[in-house]
Short mmCIF file of C-alpha atoms in Angstrom, two decimals:
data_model
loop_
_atom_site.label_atom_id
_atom_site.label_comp_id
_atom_site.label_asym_id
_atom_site.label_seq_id
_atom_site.Cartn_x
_atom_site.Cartn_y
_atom_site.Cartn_z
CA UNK I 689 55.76 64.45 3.19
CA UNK I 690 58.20 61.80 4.86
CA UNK I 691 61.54 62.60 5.96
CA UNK I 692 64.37 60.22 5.25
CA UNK I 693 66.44 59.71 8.39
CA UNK I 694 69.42 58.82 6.97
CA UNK I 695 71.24 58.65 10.57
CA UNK I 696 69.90 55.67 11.60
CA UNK I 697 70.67 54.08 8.10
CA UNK I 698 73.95 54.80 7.45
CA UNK I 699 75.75 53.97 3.94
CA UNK I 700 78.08 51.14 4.33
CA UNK I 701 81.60 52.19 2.25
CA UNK I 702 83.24 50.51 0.37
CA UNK I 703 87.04 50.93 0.98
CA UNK I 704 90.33 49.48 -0.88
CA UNK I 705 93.86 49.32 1.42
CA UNK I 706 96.75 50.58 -0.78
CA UNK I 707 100.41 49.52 0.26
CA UNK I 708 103.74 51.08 -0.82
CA UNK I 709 105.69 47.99 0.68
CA UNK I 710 108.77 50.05 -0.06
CA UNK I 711 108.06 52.26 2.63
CA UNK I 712 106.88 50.09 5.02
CA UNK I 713 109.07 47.83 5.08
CA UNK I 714 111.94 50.46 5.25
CA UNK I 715 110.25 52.71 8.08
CA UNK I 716 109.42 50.09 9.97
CA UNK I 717 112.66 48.42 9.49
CA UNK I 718 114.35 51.73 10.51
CA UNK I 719 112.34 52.89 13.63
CA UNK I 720 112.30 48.57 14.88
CA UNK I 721 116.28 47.60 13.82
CA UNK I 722 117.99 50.68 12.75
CA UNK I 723 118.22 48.82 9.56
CA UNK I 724 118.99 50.44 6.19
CA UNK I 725 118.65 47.84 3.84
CA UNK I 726 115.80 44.93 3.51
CA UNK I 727 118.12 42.10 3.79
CA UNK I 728 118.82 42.82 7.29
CA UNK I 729 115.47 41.86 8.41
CA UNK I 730 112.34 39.13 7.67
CA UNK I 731 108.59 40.20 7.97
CA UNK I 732 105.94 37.55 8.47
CA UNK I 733 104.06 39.60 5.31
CA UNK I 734 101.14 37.27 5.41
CA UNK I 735 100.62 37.84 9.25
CA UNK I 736 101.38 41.41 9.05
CA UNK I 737 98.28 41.82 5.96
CA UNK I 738 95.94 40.44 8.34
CA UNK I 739 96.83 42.24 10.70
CA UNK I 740 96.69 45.61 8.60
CA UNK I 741 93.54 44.14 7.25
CA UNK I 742 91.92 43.89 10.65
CA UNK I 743 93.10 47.55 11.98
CA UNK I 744 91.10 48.73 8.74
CA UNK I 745 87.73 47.11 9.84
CA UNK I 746 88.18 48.24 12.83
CA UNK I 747 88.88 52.17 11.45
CA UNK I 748 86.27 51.99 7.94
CA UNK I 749 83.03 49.57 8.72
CA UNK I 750 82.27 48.74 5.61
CA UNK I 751 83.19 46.01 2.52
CA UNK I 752 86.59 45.78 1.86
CA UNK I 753 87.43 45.27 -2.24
CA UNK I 754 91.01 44.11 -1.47
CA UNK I 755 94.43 44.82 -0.63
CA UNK I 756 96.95 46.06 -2.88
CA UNK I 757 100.20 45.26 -2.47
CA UNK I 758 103.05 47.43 -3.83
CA UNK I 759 106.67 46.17 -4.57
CA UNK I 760 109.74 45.64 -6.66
CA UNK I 761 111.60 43.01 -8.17
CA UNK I 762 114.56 42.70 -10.47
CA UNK I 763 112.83 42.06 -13.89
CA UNK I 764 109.53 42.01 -11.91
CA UNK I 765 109.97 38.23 -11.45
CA UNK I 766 108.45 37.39 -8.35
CA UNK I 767 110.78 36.77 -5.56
CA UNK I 768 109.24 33.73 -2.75
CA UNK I 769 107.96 35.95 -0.54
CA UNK I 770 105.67 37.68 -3.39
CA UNK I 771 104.41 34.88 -4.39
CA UNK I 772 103.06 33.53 -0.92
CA UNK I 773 101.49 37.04 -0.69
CA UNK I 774 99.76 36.78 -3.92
CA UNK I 775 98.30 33.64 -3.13
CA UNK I 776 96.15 35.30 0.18
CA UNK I 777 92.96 36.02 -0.37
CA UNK I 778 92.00 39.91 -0.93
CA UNK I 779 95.43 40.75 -2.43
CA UNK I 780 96.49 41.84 -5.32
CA UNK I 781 100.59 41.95 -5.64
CA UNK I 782 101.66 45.06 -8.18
CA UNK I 783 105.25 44.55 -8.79
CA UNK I 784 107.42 47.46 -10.00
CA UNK I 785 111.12 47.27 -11.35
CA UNK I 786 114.39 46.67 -8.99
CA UNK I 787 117.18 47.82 -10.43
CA UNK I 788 121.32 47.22 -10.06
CA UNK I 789 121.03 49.94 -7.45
CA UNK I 790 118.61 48.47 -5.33
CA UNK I 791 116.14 51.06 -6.26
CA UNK I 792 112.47 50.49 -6.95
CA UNK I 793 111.00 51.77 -10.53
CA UNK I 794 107.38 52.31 -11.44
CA UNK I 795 105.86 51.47 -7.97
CA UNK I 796 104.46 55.39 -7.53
CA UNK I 797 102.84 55.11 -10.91
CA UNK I 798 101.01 51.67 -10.31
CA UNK I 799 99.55 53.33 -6.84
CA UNK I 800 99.36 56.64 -8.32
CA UNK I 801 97.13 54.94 -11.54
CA UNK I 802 95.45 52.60 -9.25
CA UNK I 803 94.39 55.16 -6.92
CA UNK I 804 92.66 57.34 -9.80
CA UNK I 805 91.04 54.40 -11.80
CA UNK I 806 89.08 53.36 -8.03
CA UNK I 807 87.78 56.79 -7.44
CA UNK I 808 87.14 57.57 -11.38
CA UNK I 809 84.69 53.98 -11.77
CA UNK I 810 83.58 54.66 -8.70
CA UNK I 811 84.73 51.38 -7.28
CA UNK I 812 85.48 52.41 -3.54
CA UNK I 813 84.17 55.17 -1.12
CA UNK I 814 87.51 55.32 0.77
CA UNK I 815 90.97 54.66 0.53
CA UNK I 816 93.21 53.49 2.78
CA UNK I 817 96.72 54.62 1.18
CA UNK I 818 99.74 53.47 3.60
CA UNK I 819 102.47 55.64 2.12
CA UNK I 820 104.77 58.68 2.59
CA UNK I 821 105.79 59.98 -1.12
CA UNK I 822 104.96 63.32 -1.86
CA UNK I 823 104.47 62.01 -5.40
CA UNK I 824 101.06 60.92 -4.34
CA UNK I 825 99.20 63.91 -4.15
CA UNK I 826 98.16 64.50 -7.62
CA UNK I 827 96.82 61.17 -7.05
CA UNK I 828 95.14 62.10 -3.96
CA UNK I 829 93.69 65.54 -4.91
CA UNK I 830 92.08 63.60 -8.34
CA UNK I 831 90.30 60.38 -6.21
CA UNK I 832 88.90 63.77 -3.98
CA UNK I 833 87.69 65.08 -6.92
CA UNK I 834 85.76 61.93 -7.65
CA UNK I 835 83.98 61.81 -4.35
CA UNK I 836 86.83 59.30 -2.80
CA UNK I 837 87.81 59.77 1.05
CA UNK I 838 91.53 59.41 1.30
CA UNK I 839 92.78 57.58 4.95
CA UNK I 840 96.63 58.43 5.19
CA UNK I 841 98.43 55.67 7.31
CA UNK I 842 102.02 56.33 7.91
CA UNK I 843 104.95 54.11 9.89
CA UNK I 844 105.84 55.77 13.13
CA UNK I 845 109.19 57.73 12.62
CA UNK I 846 112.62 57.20 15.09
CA UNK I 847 112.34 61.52 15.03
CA UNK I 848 110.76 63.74 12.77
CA UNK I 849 108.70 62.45 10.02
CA UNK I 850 109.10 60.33 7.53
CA UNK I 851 105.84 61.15 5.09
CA UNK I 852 105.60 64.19 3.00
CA UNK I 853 104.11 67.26 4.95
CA UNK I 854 102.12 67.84 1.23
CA UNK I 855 100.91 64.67 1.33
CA UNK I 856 99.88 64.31 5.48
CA UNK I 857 97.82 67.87 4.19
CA UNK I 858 95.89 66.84 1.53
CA UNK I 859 94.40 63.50 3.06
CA UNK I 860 91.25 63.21 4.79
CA UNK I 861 92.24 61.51 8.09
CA UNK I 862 95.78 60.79 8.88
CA UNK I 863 97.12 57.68 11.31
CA UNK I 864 100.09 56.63 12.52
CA UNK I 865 100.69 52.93 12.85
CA UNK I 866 102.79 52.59 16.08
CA UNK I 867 105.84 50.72 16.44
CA UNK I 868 104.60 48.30 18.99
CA UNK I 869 102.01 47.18 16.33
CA UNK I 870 104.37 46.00 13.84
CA UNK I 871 107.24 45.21 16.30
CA UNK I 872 105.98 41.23 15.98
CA UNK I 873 106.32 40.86 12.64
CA UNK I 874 109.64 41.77 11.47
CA UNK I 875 112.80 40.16 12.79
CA UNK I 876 116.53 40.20 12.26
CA UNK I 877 117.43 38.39 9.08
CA UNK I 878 119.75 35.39 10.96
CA UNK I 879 123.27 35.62 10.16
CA UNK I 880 124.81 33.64 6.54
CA UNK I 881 124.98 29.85 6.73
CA UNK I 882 128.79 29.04 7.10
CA UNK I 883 130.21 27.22 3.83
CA UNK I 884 132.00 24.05 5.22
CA UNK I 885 134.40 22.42 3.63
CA UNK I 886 133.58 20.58 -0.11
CA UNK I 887 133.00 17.07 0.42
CA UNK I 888 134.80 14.77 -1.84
CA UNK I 889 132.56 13.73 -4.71
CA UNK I 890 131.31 10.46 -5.49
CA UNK I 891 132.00 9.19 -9.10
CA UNK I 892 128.93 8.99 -11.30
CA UNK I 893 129.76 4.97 -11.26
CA UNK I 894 129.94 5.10 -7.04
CA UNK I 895 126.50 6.90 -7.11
CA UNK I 896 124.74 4.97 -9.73
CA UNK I 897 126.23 1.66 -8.32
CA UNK I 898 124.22 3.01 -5.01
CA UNK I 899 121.04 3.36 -6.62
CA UNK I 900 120.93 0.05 -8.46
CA UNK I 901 121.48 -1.30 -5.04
CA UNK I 902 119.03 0.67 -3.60
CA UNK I 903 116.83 -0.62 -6.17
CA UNK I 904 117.65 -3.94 -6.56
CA UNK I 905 116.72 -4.14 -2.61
CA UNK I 906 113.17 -2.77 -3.11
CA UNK I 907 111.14 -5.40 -1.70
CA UNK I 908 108.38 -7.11 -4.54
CA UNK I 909 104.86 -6.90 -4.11
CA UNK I 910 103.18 -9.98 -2.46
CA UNK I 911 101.95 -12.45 -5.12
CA UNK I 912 98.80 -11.88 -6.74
CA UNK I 913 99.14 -7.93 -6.27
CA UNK I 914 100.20 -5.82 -9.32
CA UNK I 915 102.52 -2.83 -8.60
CA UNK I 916 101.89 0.65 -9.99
CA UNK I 917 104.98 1.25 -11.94
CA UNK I 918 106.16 4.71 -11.24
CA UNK I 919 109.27 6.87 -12.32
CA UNK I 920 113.05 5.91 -11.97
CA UNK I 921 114.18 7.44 -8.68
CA UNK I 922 117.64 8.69 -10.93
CA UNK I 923 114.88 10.41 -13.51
CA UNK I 924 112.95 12.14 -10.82
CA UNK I 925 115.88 13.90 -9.10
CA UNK I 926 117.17 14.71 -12.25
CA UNK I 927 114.21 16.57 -13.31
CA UNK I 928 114.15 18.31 -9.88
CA UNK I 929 118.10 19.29 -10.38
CA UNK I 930 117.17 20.80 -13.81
CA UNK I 931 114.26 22.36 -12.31
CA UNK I 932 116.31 24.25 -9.55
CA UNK I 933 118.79 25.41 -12.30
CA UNK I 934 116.46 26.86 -14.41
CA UNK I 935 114.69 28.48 -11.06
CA UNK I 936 118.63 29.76 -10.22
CA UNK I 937 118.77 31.36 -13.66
CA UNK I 938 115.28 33.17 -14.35
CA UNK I 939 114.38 33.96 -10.87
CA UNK I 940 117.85 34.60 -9.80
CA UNK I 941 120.43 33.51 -6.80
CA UNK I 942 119.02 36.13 -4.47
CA UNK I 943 115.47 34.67 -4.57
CA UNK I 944 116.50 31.25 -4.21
CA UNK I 945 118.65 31.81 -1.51
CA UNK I 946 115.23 33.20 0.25
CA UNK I 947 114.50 29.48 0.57
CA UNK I 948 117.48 28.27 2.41
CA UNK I 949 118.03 26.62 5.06
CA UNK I 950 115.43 24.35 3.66
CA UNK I 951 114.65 21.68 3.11
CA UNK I 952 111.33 22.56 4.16
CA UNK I 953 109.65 24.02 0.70
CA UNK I 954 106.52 27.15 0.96
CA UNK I 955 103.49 25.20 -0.28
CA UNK I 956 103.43 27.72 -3.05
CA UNK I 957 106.99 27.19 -4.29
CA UNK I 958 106.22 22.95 -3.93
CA UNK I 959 103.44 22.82 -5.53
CA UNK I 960 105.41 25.16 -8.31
CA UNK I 961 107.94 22.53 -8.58
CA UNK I 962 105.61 19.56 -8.75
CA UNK I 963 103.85 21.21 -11.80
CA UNK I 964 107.80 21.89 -13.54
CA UNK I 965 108.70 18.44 -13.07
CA UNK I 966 105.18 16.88 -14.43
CA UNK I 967 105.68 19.35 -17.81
CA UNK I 968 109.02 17.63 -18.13
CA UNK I 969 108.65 14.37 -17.67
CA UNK I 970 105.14 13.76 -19.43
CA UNK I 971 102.78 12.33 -17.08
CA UNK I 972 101.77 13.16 -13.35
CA UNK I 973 103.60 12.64 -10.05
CA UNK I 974 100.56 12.50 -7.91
CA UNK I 975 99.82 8.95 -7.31
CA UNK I 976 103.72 8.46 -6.40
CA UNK I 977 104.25 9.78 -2.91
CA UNK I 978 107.78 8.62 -2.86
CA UNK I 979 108.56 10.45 -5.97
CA UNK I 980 107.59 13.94 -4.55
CA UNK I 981 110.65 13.09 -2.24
CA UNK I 982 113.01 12.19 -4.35
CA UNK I 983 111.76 15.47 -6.66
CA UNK I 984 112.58 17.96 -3.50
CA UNK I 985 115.55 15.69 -2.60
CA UNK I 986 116.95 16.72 -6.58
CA UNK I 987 115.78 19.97 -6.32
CA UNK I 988 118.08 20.43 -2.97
CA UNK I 989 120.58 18.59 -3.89
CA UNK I 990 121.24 21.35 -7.01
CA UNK I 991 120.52 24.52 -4.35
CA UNK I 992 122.96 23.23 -1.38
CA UNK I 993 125.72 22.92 -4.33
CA UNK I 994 125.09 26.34 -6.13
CA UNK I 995 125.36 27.89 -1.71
CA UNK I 996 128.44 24.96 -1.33
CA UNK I 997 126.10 23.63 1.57
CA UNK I 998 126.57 20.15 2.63
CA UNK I 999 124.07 17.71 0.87
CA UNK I 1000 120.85 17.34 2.62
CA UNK I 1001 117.32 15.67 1.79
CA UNK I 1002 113.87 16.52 1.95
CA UNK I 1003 111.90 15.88 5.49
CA UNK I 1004 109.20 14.08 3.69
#
């Protein structure tokens, strides 16, 4: 009879990374800034994910299924940053409730459900759970029960501890991600753009007056050549004025602030506003170059006045 020697042919696992952003953002933002709140700082999310996503190869050599990203946001709209994330590849952005308090609602039940639904389809063979609620042991103990290895990673603390001692128990293997590891990625949120003083506005008659000009001076196409008749320079920045208003209402001040200074746009959040502007105005944008311009150069124009920002226009 032949004996199976399974040491030499080891199973590969399959592993899933689970996030609570809440607390990594805020114990790493604590132990790196001494900062309480998330507005004091910026992380370079994308950067950091690879880098989390690398330390886990490193630790688990096997196939990773993905990422999962747990946060919050008021009404669950994404805010800019989220929706970078959720364009990466391998992750999968969960979004919980933010409240008026600042306060994050239904995050520990999206990991706590997630966590139980890999381990009971037998989807992974460990879990990577980067968290410090004590709320996720029922969680943990059930994925155990289906076989699932549970990898506790936890933000290193300024003193003490900042994970549940329940919860550093029950898992498997527990890590602590050092300081120096994240240190690169988060940095102190730069202090508010100072409001100058309101401009004098232009009458509608001084600033359409402009645009005929600036029109009227367009040079014509040689003879012989036909032109490709695009939209009305006055049209397209209209469109991208409406489109920032409705962004300022649904997605709220807060996450359009996010994208200030400007007038640099995430390719996310342009590509976003191209596809708003071609819904309203019928017909695409793509084979006008100049009108992407003048669609940002709208779309600013409505942001710096809702921040009372001096008037600025789009770098390309």
């Amino acid at each position: 009879m032949t004996i199976l020697d399974l040491t030499s042919h080891p199973i590969a696992a399959k592993y899933a990374v689970l996030v609570d952003v809440g607390y990594l953002y805020a114990a790493a933002g604590e132990v790196l800034l001494s900062a309480k709140e998330r507005k004091e700082y910026r992380v370079a999310a994308d950067e950091l994910i690879q880098a989390l996503q690398k330390h886990a190869e490193e630790r688990i050599h096997g196939e990773l299924l993905r990422i999962y990203w747990y946060d919050a946001a008021r009404d669950r709209v994404p805010t800019v940053d989220q929706r970078v994330i959720a364009q990466l590849p391998w992750v999968k952005v969960r979004l919980g409730n933010l409240n008026a308090r600042g306060q994050q609602k239904g995050v520990d039940a999206q990991i706590r459900s997630d966590l139980e639904a890999l381990a009971r389809h037998h989807a992974v063979s460990d879990t990577i759970l980067l968290a410090g609620d004590e709320d996720m042991v029922p969680a943990v103990e059930a994925a155990q029960a289906y076989g699932v290895r549970i990898h506790l990673w936890g933000v290193e603390p300024p003193y003490g501890t900042n994970q549940a001692e329940r919860l550093v128990w029950e898992s498997d293997t527990v890590e602590i991600i050092s300081a120096d590891f994240l240190r690169s990625f988060f940095s102190r949120a730069p202090a508010p753009v100072p409001v100058p003083a309101a401009p004098i506005a232009p009458s509608p008659a001084q600033v359409f007056a402009g645009r005929t000009a600036a029109t009227a001076a367009k040079p014509k196409a040689p003879a012989g050549q036909v032109t490709k008749l695009g939209p009305s320079r006055p049209r397209v920045e209209e469109v991208g004025e409406h489109v920032a208003q409705k962004w300022i209402l649904t997605r709220g001040r807060d996450n359009i602030r996010d994208l200030l200074p400007g007038p640099i746009l995430p390719t996310v959040i342009d590509t976003e506003l191209l596809i708003e502007a071609e819904k309203e105005l019928g017909h695409s944008l793509r084979p006008y170059p100049e009108a992407r311009v003048w669609l940002r150069d709208g779309f600013w124009a409505r942001v710096y006045r809702e921040f009372e920002i001096g008037v600025g226009v789009s770098s390309k």
